[in-house]
Short mmCIF file of C-alpha atoms in Angstrom, two decimals:
data_model
loop_
_atom_site.label_atom_id
_atom_site.label_comp_id
_atom_site.label_asym_id
_atom_site.label_seq_id
_atom_site.Cartn_x
_atom_site.Cartn_y
_atom_site.Cartn_z
CA UNK A 29 98.60 112.98 282.68
CA UNK A 30 102.51 111.93 283.04
CA UNK A 31 105.63 111.42 282.36
CA UNK A 32 108.45 111.47 282.23
CA UNK A 33 108.91 110.26 280.40
CA UNK A 34 107.55 110.54 282.11
CA UNK A 35 106.76 113.26 280.79
CA UNK A 36 104.06 114.94 278.99
CA UNK A 37 100.90 115.67 280.87
CA UNK A 38 97.43 115.65 279.45
CA UNK A 39 95.68 117.10 282.49
CA UNK A 40 95.28 120.64 283.73
CA UNK A 41 97.51 120.02 286.72
CA UNK A 42 99.61 116.93 287.10
CA UNK A 43 97.43 114.47 286.00
CA UNK A 44 95.93 111.27 286.45
CA UNK A 45 96.56 110.11 289.86
CA UNK A 46 93.28 108.45 290.47
CA UNK A 47 92.45 105.34 292.31
CA UNK A 48 89.56 103.35 293.55
CA UNK A 49 88.47 100.46 295.64
CA UNK A 50 86.83 97.26 294.71
CA UNK A 51 85.22 94.47 296.55
CA UNK A 52 86.56 91.20 295.33
CA UNK A 53 85.69 88.29 297.53
CA UNK A 54 86.25 84.71 298.32
CA UNK A 55 84.27 81.83 299.68
CA UNK A 56 84.55 80.20 303.04
CA UNK A 57 87.80 81.12 304.76
CA UNK A 58 89.26 82.75 301.66
CA UNK A 59 90.16 86.40 302.38
CA UNK A 60 88.58 89.09 300.26
CA UNK A 61 90.71 90.44 297.46
CA UNK A 62 91.67 94.01 298.21
CA UNK A 63 91.45 95.90 294.95
CA UNK A 64 90.92 99.44 293.76
CA UNK A 65 90.28 101.24 290.50
CA UNK A 66 92.26 104.13 289.12
CA UNK A 67 91.49 106.92 286.68
CA UNK A 68 93.59 106.94 283.51
CA UNK A 69 93.52 108.47 280.06
CA UNK A 70 94.15 106.28 277.04
CA UNK A 71 97.94 105.72 276.88
CA UNK A 72 99.90 106.20 273.68
CA UNK A 73 102.13 103.20 274.43
CA UNK A 74 103.09 100.85 277.28
CA UNK A 75 106.61 100.09 276.05
CA UNK A 76 109.04 101.86 278.44
CA UNK A 77 111.43 102.87 275.69
CA UNK A 78 108.61 104.27 273.57
CA UNK A 79 106.46 105.96 276.21
CA UNK A 80 107.18 109.51 277.31
CA UNK A 81 103.73 110.67 278.37
CA UNK A 82 101.86 110.51 281.63
CA UNK A 83 99.27 107.83 280.90
CA UNK A 84 101.64 105.15 279.67
CA UNK A 85 104.07 106.21 282.37
CA UNK A 86 101.50 105.59 285.10
CA UNK A 87 101.22 101.94 284.04
CA UNK A 88 104.95 101.53 283.53
CA UNK A 89 105.67 102.88 287.03
CA UNK A 90 103.54 100.10 288.51
CA UNK A 91 104.77 97.25 286.29
CA UNK A 92 108.49 98.12 286.16
CA UNK A 93 111.10 99.01 288.75
CA UNK A 94 114.17 101.01 287.82
CA UNK A 95 117.79 100.94 288.87
CA UNK A 96 117.16 103.89 291.22
CA UNK A 97 114.40 106.10 292.59
CA UNK A 98 114.37 109.60 294.07
CA UNK A 99 114.27 110.06 297.85
CA UNK A 100 111.27 112.37 298.53
CA UNK A 101 113.06 114.08 301.44
CA UNK A 102 116.56 114.63 300.06
CA UNK A 103 116.07 114.45 296.28
CA UNK A 104 119.00 112.01 296.08
CA UNK A 105 119.11 108.77 294.12
CA UNK A 106 118.27 105.64 296.14
CA UNK A 107 119.30 102.23 294.85
CA UNK A 108 116.40 99.94 293.83
CA UNK A 109 117.33 97.20 291.32
CA UNK A 110 120.92 98.50 291.41
CA UNK A 111 123.27 97.55 294.22
CA UNK A 112 125.59 100.41 293.31
CA UNK A 113 126.27 102.96 290.54
CA UNK A 114 129.81 104.29 290.68
CA UNK A 115 132.30 106.34 288.68
CA UNK A 116 135.58 108.10 289.35
CA UNK A 117 135.31 110.53 286.43
CA UNK A 118 131.52 110.73 285.79
CA UNK A 119 132.24 109.31 282.33
CA UNK A 120 132.90 105.60 282.87
CA UNK A 121 130.23 104.07 285.09
CA UNK A 122 129.95 100.66 286.72
CA UNK A 123 126.43 99.52 287.57
CA UNK A 124 126.05 96.47 289.79
CA UNK A 125 122.67 94.79 290.11
CA UNK A 126 121.11 93.15 293.14
CA UNK A 127 120.90 89.36 292.95
CA UNK A 128 117.68 87.42 292.79
CA UNK A 129 115.36 89.79 290.93
CA UNK A 130 112.92 88.16 288.51
CA UNK A 131 110.62 89.31 285.78
CA UNK A 132 106.93 88.53 286.09
CA UNK A 133 107.33 85.56 283.72
CA UNK A 134 109.96 84.00 286.00
CA UNK A 135 113.02 84.98 283.95
CA UNK A 136 115.96 86.47 285.89
CA UNK A 137 116.71 90.18 285.66
CA UNK A 138 120.30 90.36 284.43
CA UNK A 139 122.73 92.93 283.13
CA UNK A 140 121.76 91.89 279.60
CA UNK A 141 118.11 92.62 280.43
CA UNK A 142 119.10 96.27 280.69
CA UNK A 143 121.74 96.38 277.95
CA UNK A 144 119.48 94.64 275.44
CA UNK A 145 116.50 96.84 276.28
CA UNK A 146 118.51 100.05 275.98
CA UNK A 147 119.94 99.03 272.63
CA UNK A 148 116.43 98.17 271.42
CA UNK A 149 115.31 101.76 272.08
CA UNK A 150 117.77 102.91 269.42
CA UNK A 151 117.49 100.04 266.95
CA UNK A 152 113.70 100.34 266.94
CA UNK A 153 113.84 104.17 266.82
CA UNK A 154 111.58 104.48 269.86
CA UNK A 155 110.62 107.83 271.33
CA UNK A 156 113.11 107.78 274.22
CA UNK A 157 116.25 107.41 272.13
CA UNK A 158 117.19 110.97 273.13
CA UNK A 159 118.07 109.85 276.67
CA UNK A 160 120.73 107.46 275.41
CA UNK A 161 122.19 109.35 272.46
CA UNK A 162 121.76 113.03 273.30
CA UNK A 163 121.46 113.22 277.09
CA UNK A 164 123.76 110.49 278.38
CA UNK A 165 125.73 110.36 275.13
CA UNK A 166 126.61 106.70 275.56
CA UNK A 167 129.62 105.92 273.38
CA UNK A 168 128.50 104.59 270.00
CA UNK A 169 124.84 105.54 270.48
CA UNK A 170 124.97 107.77 267.40
CA UNK A 171 126.03 104.74 265.32
CA UNK A 172 122.85 102.77 266.14
CA UNK A 173 121.20 101.57 263.98
CA UNK A 174 123.03 102.94 260.92
CA UNK A 175 126.47 101.43 261.58
CA UNK A 176 125.94 99.14 264.52
CA UNK A 177 123.19 97.23 266.31
CA UNK A 178 124.57 97.95 269.76
CA UNK A 179 126.15 100.86 271.63
CA UNK A 180 129.90 100.41 271.90
CA UNK A 181 129.94 102.01 275.34
CA UNK A 182 127.41 99.64 276.88
CA UNK A 183 128.39 96.12 277.94
CA UNK A 184 127.06 93.39 280.23
CA UNK A 185 129.88 91.89 282.28
CA UNK A 186 128.50 88.67 283.68
CA UNK A 187 124.95 88.56 284.99
CA UNK A 188 125.06 91.43 287.44
CA UNK A 189 127.42 94.12 286.14
CA UNK A 190 126.91 96.78 283.47
CA UNK A 191 129.76 98.92 282.17
CA UNK A 192 128.67 102.18 280.59
CA UNK A 193 131.06 104.63 278.93
CA UNK A 194 129.87 108.11 277.94
CA UNK A 195 131.34 110.46 275.36
CA UNK A 196 131.10 113.26 277.92
CA UNK A 197 130.93 113.31 281.69
CA UNK A 198 127.48 113.54 283.28
CA UNK A 199 127.00 114.26 286.96
CA UNK A 200 123.30 113.32 286.96
CA UNK A 201 123.64 109.65 285.93
CA UNK A 202 122.31 108.02 289.16
CA UNK A 203 119.20 110.24 289.00
CA UNK A 204 118.68 109.78 285.27
CA UNK A 205 118.79 105.98 285.52
CA UNK A 206 115.62 106.11 287.64
CA UNK A 207 113.59 107.20 284.60
CA UNK A 208 111.31 104.59 283.01
CA UNK A 209 113.09 104.72 279.63
CA UNK A 210 115.88 102.74 281.33
CA UNK A 211 113.62 99.79 282.23
CA UNK A 212 114.85 96.23 281.59
CA UNK A 213 113.20 93.68 279.29
CA UNK A 214 113.13 89.85 279.52
CA UNK A 215 115.52 87.83 277.35
CA UNK A 216 112.62 86.04 275.63
CA UNK A 217 111.17 89.36 274.47
CA UNK A 218 114.53 90.69 273.32
CA UNK A 219 115.04 87.54 271.24
CA UNK A 220 111.56 87.34 269.74
CA UNK A 221 111.25 91.10 269.15
CA UNK A 222 107.50 90.70 269.39
CA UNK A 223 107.10 94.32 270.33
CA UNK A 224 103.41 94.39 269.45
CA UNK A 225 102.55 91.72 272.02
CA UNK A 226 104.83 93.36 274.61
CA UNK A 227 103.12 96.71 274.11
CA UNK A 228 99.72 95.17 274.85
CA UNK A 229 100.88 93.19 277.90
CA UNK A 230 104.35 94.29 279.05
CA UNK A 231 106.35 92.01 281.35
CA UNK A 232 108.19 93.93 284.04
CA UNK A 233 110.03 93.54 287.33
CA UNK A 234 107.86 95.83 289.46
CA UNK A 235 105.29 95.36 292.22
CA UNK A 236 102.37 94.80 289.82
CA UNK A 237 101.97 92.75 286.66
CA UNK A 238 99.46 92.88 283.83
CA UNK A 239 96.49 90.67 284.68
CA UNK A 240 95.33 90.69 281.06
CA UNK A 241 96.14 92.51 277.81
CA UNK A 242 95.33 96.21 277.56
CA UNK A 243 91.68 96.81 276.60
CA UNK A 244 92.02 100.01 274.66
CA UNK A 245 89.79 102.89 275.76
CA UNK A 246 88.34 100.66 278.48
CA UNK A 247 90.61 99.23 281.16
CA UNK A 248 94.09 98.09 282.09
CA UNK A 249 94.02 95.52 284.87
CA UNK A 250 96.97 94.84 287.18
CA UNK A 251 97.55 92.28 289.92
CA UNK A 252 100.16 92.05 292.65
CA UNK A 253 103.38 90.31 291.60
CA UNK A 254 104.02 87.69 294.27
CA UNK A 255 107.77 87.26 293.68
CA UNK A 256 108.58 90.96 293.63
CA UNK A 257 112.03 91.57 295.13
CA UNK A 258 111.77 95.26 295.97
CA UNK A 259 111.64 96.70 299.47
CA UNK A 260 108.25 98.43 299.08
CA UNK A 261 105.62 95.72 298.86
CA UNK A 262 102.28 96.44 297.21
CA UNK A 263 99.38 97.03 299.62
CA UNK A 264 96.49 96.09 297.33
CA UNK A 265 95.98 92.78 295.54
CA UNK A 266 94.76 94.27 292.27
CA UNK A 267 94.22 97.55 290.42
CA UNK A 268 91.77 98.34 287.66
CA UNK A 269 92.83 101.37 285.65
CA UNK A 270 89.62 102.75 284.19
CA UNK A 271 90.21 104.74 281.03
CA UNK A 272 88.33 108.04 280.73
CA UNK A 273 88.37 110.74 278.08
CA UNK A 274 86.82 113.34 280.36
CA UNK A 275 87.76 114.35 283.93
CA UNK A 276 84.24 115.52 284.69
CA UNK A 277 82.96 111.99 284.10
CA UNK A 278 85.54 110.40 286.39
CA UNK A 279 84.87 112.98 289.11
CA UNK A 280 81.16 112.23 288.92
CA UNK A 281 81.92 108.53 289.17
CA UNK A 282 83.65 109.09 292.50
CA UNK A 283 80.63 111.06 293.71
CA UNK A 284 78.38 108.18 292.61
CA UNK A 285 80.59 105.51 294.21
CA UNK A 286 81.79 103.99 290.96
CA UNK A 287 85.42 105.17 291.30
CA UNK A 288 87.58 105.83 294.30
CA UNK A 289 89.92 108.61 293.20
CA UNK A 290 89.76 111.15 290.41
CA UNK A 291 91.57 114.24 289.25
CA UNK A 292 89.41 117.31 289.88
CA UNK A 293 88.37 119.29 286.79
CA UNK A 294 88.64 123.10 287.13
CA UNK A 295 84.88 123.60 287.10
CA UNK A 296 84.54 121.41 290.23
CA UNK A 297 87.31 122.98 292.31
CA UNK A 298 84.92 125.15 294.28
CA UNK A 299 82.62 122.23 295.11
CA UNK A 300 85.25 119.54 295.70
CA UNK A 301 85.91 120.49 299.32
CA UNK A 302 82.20 120.59 300.05
CA UNK A 303 81.66 117.24 298.34
CA UNK A 304 84.64 115.42 299.86
CA UNK A 305 85.98 117.35 302.86
CA UNK A 306 89.38 115.98 303.87
CA UNK A 307 89.18 113.52 300.99
CA UNK A 308 89.94 116.40 298.61
CA UNK A 309 93.73 116.46 298.39
CA UNK A 310 95.85 119.27 296.98
CA UNK A 311 99.59 118.71 296.75
CA UNK A 312 102.51 120.49 295.10
CA UNK A 313 103.16 119.21 291.60
CA UNK A 314 106.20 119.22 289.35
CA UNK A 315 103.99 120.03 286.37
CA UNK A 316 104.81 122.84 283.96
CA UNK A 317 102.00 123.83 281.61
CA UNK A 318 102.78 125.75 278.43
CA UNK A 319 101.78 126.45 274.85
CA UNK A 320 104.29 125.49 272.18
CA UNK A 321 104.74 127.52 269.01
CA UNK A 322 105.02 125.58 265.72
CA UNK A 323 108.25 127.21 264.63
CA UNK A 324 108.14 125.49 261.25
CA UNK A 325 105.27 127.81 260.26
CA UNK A 326 106.05 131.24 258.84
CA UNK A 327 103.45 132.94 261.09
CA UNK A 328 105.58 132.20 264.16
CA UNK A 329 109.08 132.81 262.82
CA UNK A 330 109.32 136.31 264.30
CA UNK A 331 110.01 136.22 268.03
CA UNK A 332 107.99 139.43 268.46
CA UNK A 333 104.82 137.52 267.48
CA UNK A 334 105.56 134.93 270.15
CA UNK A 335 106.35 137.58 272.75
CA UNK A 336 103.20 139.51 271.90
CA UNK A 337 100.98 136.46 272.40
CA UNK A 338 102.63 135.82 275.76
CA UNK A 339 102.26 139.40 276.95
CA UNK A 340 98.61 139.57 275.81
CA UNK A 341 97.55 136.78 278.21
CA UNK A 342 96.68 137.58 281.82
CA UNK A 343 97.76 134.45 283.69
CA UNK A 344 96.90 135.89 287.09
CA UNK A 345 93.32 136.59 286.06
CA UNK A 346 92.85 133.08 284.66
CA UNK A 347 94.29 131.59 287.83
CA UNK A 348 91.94 133.58 290.08
CA UNK A 349 88.78 133.31 288.01
CA UNK A 350 89.00 129.80 286.58
CA UNK A 351 91.61 127.80 288.49
CA UNK A 352 90.65 128.83 292.02
CA UNK A 353 94.15 130.17 292.75
CA UNK A 354 95.61 126.65 292.59
CA UNK A 355 98.47 127.25 290.14
CA UNK A 356 101.55 129.47 290.10
CA UNK A 357 101.79 131.65 286.96
CA UNK A 358 105.06 130.75 285.26
CA UNK A 359 107.79 133.36 285.00
CA UNK A 360 110.39 130.83 283.92
CA UNK A 361 110.80 127.27 282.67
CA UNK A 362 111.99 125.40 285.80
CA UNK A 363 109.53 124.41 288.52
CA UNK A 364 109.92 125.95 292.00
CA UNK A 365 110.20 122.37 293.27
CA UNK A 366 113.73 122.23 291.81
CA UNK A 367 115.77 123.87 294.55
CA UNK A 368 119.00 123.81 292.55
CA UNK A 369 118.33 125.99 289.53
CA UNK A 370 114.88 127.56 289.92
CA UNK A 371 114.71 131.37 289.83
CA UNK A 372 111.76 133.59 290.60
CA UNK A 373 111.53 135.59 287.38
CA UNK A 374 114.07 134.86 284.63
CA UNK A 375 111.44 135.55 281.94
CA UNK A 376 110.75 139.14 282.98
CA UNK A 377 108.76 141.36 280.62
CA UNK A 378 107.93 138.62 278.11
CA UNK A 379 105.92 136.70 280.74
CA UNK A 380 104.25 139.78 282.24
CA UNK A 381 100.76 140.86 281.19
CA UNK A 382 101.14 144.08 279.19
CA UNK A 383 98.47 144.43 276.47
CA UNK A 384 99.79 147.79 275.24
CA UNK A 385 103.31 146.47 274.61
CA UNK A 386 101.86 143.22 273.24
CA UNK A 387 99.84 145.03 270.57
CA UNK A 388 102.81 147.22 269.67
CA UNK A 389 105.07 144.19 269.13
CA UNK A 390 102.36 142.33 267.23
CA UNK A 391 101.86 145.22 264.81
CA UNK A 392 105.59 145.84 264.37
CA UNK A 393 106.01 142.19 263.36
CA UNK A 394 103.23 142.41 260.79
CA UNK A 395 100.62 140.46 262.76
CA UNK A 396 99.03 137.22 261.55
CA UNK A 397 96.72 136.89 258.56
CA UNK A 398 93.44 135.13 259.25
CA UNK A 399 92.46 133.30 262.41
CA UNK A 400 94.92 131.93 264.95
CA UNK A 401 94.35 128.26 265.81
CA UNK A 402 94.78 127.28 269.46
CA UNK A 403 95.14 123.53 269.95
CA UNK A 404 94.48 121.54 273.13
CA UNK A 405 93.64 118.02 274.24
CA UNK A 406 89.99 117.47 275.09
CA UNK A 407 88.37 116.10 278.23
CA UNK A 408 91.16 117.04 280.62
CA UNK A 409 89.93 120.30 282.06
CA UNK A 410 91.55 122.73 279.63
CA UNK A 411 88.46 124.02 277.82
CA UNK A 412 87.59 127.00 280.02
CA UNK A 413 91.02 128.55 280.37
CA UNK A 414 91.88 127.99 276.70
CA UNK A 415 88.67 129.82 275.78
CA UNK A 416 89.65 132.60 278.19
CA UNK A 417 93.05 132.88 276.53
CA UNK A 418 91.36 133.10 273.12
CA UNK A 419 89.12 135.89 274.39
CA UNK A 420 92.09 137.81 275.79
CA UNK A 421 93.99 137.54 272.51
CA UNK A 422 90.96 138.78 270.58
CA UNK A 423 90.59 141.74 272.95
CA UNK A 424 94.27 142.64 273.31
CA UNK A 425 95.62 141.86 269.83
CA UNK A 426 92.47 142.22 267.75
CA UNK A 427 92.81 138.74 266.26
CA UNK A 428 90.29 135.94 265.91
CA UNK A 429 91.20 132.67 267.61
CA UNK A 430 89.64 129.30 266.76
CA UNK A 431 89.94 126.31 269.08
CA UNK A 432 91.04 122.87 267.87
CA UNK A 433 90.87 119.84 270.16
CA UNK A 434 91.72 116.13 270.03
CA UNK A 435 91.75 113.24 272.48
CA UNK A 436 95.06 112.78 274.30
CA UNK A 437 96.58 109.77 272.51
CA UNK A 438 95.76 111.25 269.09
CA UNK A 439 96.86 114.70 270.21
CA UNK A 440 100.27 113.58 271.46
CA UNK A 441 100.99 111.81 268.19
CA UNK A 442 100.06 114.95 266.26
CA UNK A 443 102.48 117.00 268.36
CA UNK A 444 105.31 114.51 267.82
CA UNK A 445 104.64 114.45 264.07
CA UNK A 446 104.50 118.29 263.93
CA UNK A 447 101.00 118.37 262.46
CA UNK A 448 99.85 121.33 264.52
CA UNK A 449 98.93 124.49 262.62
CA UNK A 450 98.93 126.84 265.57
CA UNK A 451 100.09 127.09 269.21
CA UNK A 452 99.43 123.83 271.08
CA UNK A 453 98.92 123.11 274.78
CA UNK A 454 101.36 120.73 276.42
CA UNK A 455 102.79 120.01 279.83
CA UNK A 456 105.79 118.45 281.45
CA UNK A 457 106.36 116.63 284.72
CA UNK A 458 109.72 115.79 286.19
CA UNK A 459 111.60 112.63 285.20
CA UNK A 460 114.47 113.32 287.59
CA UNK A 461 115.11 116.27 289.94
CA UNK A 462 117.38 118.51 287.90
CA UNK A 463 116.84 121.85 286.18
CA UNK A 464 118.29 120.19 283.10
CA UNK A 465 115.23 117.92 282.90
CA UNK A 466 113.06 120.99 282.24
CA UNK A 467 115.37 122.18 279.47
CA UNK A 468 117.12 119.35 277.60
CA UNK A 469 114.13 117.27 276.49
CA UNK A 470 112.17 120.27 275.21
CA UNK A 471 114.76 122.70 273.86
CA UNK A 472 117.74 120.74 272.53
CA UNK A 473 117.87 119.87 268.85
CA UNK A 474 116.94 116.20 269.29
CA UNK A 475 115.07 116.53 272.57
CA UNK A 476 112.54 113.78 273.31
CA UNK A 477 109.76 116.34 273.84
CA UNK A 478 110.86 119.06 271.41
CA UNK A 479 107.50 119.53 269.73
CA UNK A 480 108.23 123.10 268.61
CA UNK A 481 111.24 122.27 266.42
CA UNK A 482 113.38 124.73 268.40
CA UNK A 483 117.16 124.51 268.03
CA UNK A 484 119.95 126.70 269.39
CA UNK A 485 123.52 125.28 269.43
CA UNK A 486 124.44 127.60 272.31
CA UNK A 487 121.68 126.06 274.45
CA UNK A 488 122.86 122.55 273.59
CA UNK A 489 126.43 123.46 274.53
CA UNK A 490 125.51 125.07 277.86
CA UNK A 491 123.42 122.06 278.90
CA UNK A 492 126.26 119.72 277.99
CA UNK A 493 128.65 121.82 280.08
CA UNK A 494 126.27 121.68 283.01
CA UNK A 495 125.94 117.92 282.73
CA UNK A 496 129.73 117.58 282.77
CA UNK A 497 130.16 119.65 285.94
CA UNK A 498 131.74 117.90 288.91
CA UNK A 499 128.74 118.47 291.16
CA UNK A 500 125.05 119.35 290.67
CA UNK A 501 125.74 122.70 292.35
CA UNK A 502 128.43 123.58 289.82
CA UNK A 503 126.05 122.68 286.98
CA UNK A 504 123.44 125.29 287.93
CA UNK A 505 125.04 128.40 286.27
CA UNK A 506 125.20 126.59 282.93
CA UNK A 507 121.58 125.49 283.16
CA UNK A 508 120.45 129.00 284.06
CA UNK A 509 122.32 130.55 281.14
CA UNK A 510 120.65 128.02 278.85
CA UNK A 511 117.23 128.90 280.30
CA UNK A 512 117.92 132.60 279.65
CA UNK A 513 118.65 131.90 275.99
CA UNK A 514 115.50 129.81 275.55
CA UNK A 515 113.36 132.50 277.16
CA UNK A 516 114.90 135.12 274.88
CA UNK A 517 113.95 132.99 271.85
CA UNK A 518 110.54 132.07 273.40
CA UNK A 519 109.71 128.84 271.52
CA UNK A 520 107.01 128.23 274.14
CA UNK A 521 104.49 130.36 275.98
CA UNK A 522 104.94 129.58 279.72
CA UNK A 523 101.58 129.35 281.50
CA UNK A 524 101.90 128.03 285.05
CA UNK A 525 103.32 125.49 287.46
CA UNK A 526 100.55 123.27 288.70
CA UNK A 527 99.28 121.47 291.74
CA UNK A 528 97.84 117.99 291.89
CA UNK A 529 94.18 117.94 292.93
CA UNK A 530 92.40 114.65 293.57
CA UNK A 531 89.35 113.39 295.43
CA UNK A 532 88.95 109.89 296.81
CA UNK A 533 86.35 107.65 298.36
CA UNK A 534 86.33 106.38 301.93
CA UNK A 535 87.51 102.97 300.75
CA UNK A 536 91.10 104.00 300.02
CA UNK A 537 93.76 105.70 302.12
CA UNK A 538 97.51 106.27 302.36
CA UNK A 539 97.75 108.28 299.14
CA UNK A 540 101.44 109.14 299.33
CA UNK A 541 103.73 110.69 296.74
CA UNK A 542 107.19 109.64 295.66
CA UNK A 543 110.25 111.82 295.10
CA UNK A 544 108.89 112.95 291.73
CA UNK A 545 105.55 114.05 293.16
CA UNK A 546 103.55 111.12 291.79
CA UNK A 547 101.15 108.95 293.73
CA UNK A 548 102.66 105.63 294.74
CA UNK A 549 99.99 103.20 293.57
CA UNK A 550 101.65 100.30 295.35
CA UNK A 551 101.21 102.07 298.70
CA UNK A 552 97.50 102.82 298.42
CA UNK A 553 95.60 100.92 301.10
CA UNK A 554 92.15 99.41 300.69
CA UNK A 555 89.77 99.18 303.64
CA UNK A 556 88.39 95.85 304.82
CA UNK A 557 84.85 97.09 304.38
#
């Protein structure tokens, strides 16, 4: 499920890119409304600064536009709401906005719309504060909210210029500013601070706007924003995001004609091509699936326990038998879709199936008393392979494994609050195309997705050095050294890099992906029929 950031994913592959088509009609000469429905899991939040998972991110991507986006061909930053983003030292940045952009309530999008929203992320202690204080290191971010209400290094100069000063140089700034955490907010919302109302019906500057408040566990309805200023106009008039807690149900709804696009659950992979033919789409995904170890528990303090669990799992067998050979077993932490920084096998022995060595390490470390709990989010296609992993651990380590499951929104909160009592399934999809994005959020001390509690000052330093490099190419050696250290410590059990698998009805077409590998909802076309 997403992102970003957008980031965490609740599905077995990339998640929820599902869409559908609706009738909608008019009378007389009125044209029919072109609308479609879209599969979604229940989001945790719809506030950009407080949403870093796939479901909320899916909505935010449609309702908000960012300063930049990623070119799908080159991987470079393309200006969207920004006219230019420039710096001579990669430390002091000048961001100029395009004129004429409006929020969906008619208010202008100004420099203060961004500055105020970014400061609110820190003053309200929202989930994405990491991107301002720890990743970008905006000057004064560490002082908010204890000593100051605003970041000293962030200023609005007039209506269309933002000046941003960082404590350390960062070569990835134009790419990073395309992430949804950097969305703007209307002046009226920033003044009222009615965050509860905004969460239920956010007001953005993107191609779609909320048609009504979020109906939890039911639907989120969007309609085309008529005064949208971007260069990629929405194709459909309206979208209904139907909220499901089980992929099998949404898949069956497409078969029955009640939904137009659904993620394919693992148990339907073999029948999907027969059921849908060329309407079964498989695309490369930026998703990285893994199991995190709760390092705050004594059972997982010894790295040999973590290595043993990794080496006792046969990823290749699970891929062939249960996932129809649609994933790439992970031998590192950075997706192969990152050309600058990915390596074929930095993990080596620790990610290679070796039950003999696994049992030896497990016994040397003293094993684990009692049953091992394996946590995962329900209804998203994880059940079969998690059960297979449990069976392999029982066979290869001689330990009983019990399965614990929760629905996605509840599950993500439990991970963030460190309530897990055993290894927990999670996933990550790219926020911006850099190897750092697969390392910083999950393995730095204050990372936005650091659910394991892992901390290594050497990793933090190497990532900071990579960020400060003059070019992305010069940053790669630092990122790779950081990845090596993380793999040596093994706070997570790498599973696989995924693919995105969806099926769709005959009513929708033009399912294209953006530079981050996500479906562009605004480009989905609806037939006239």
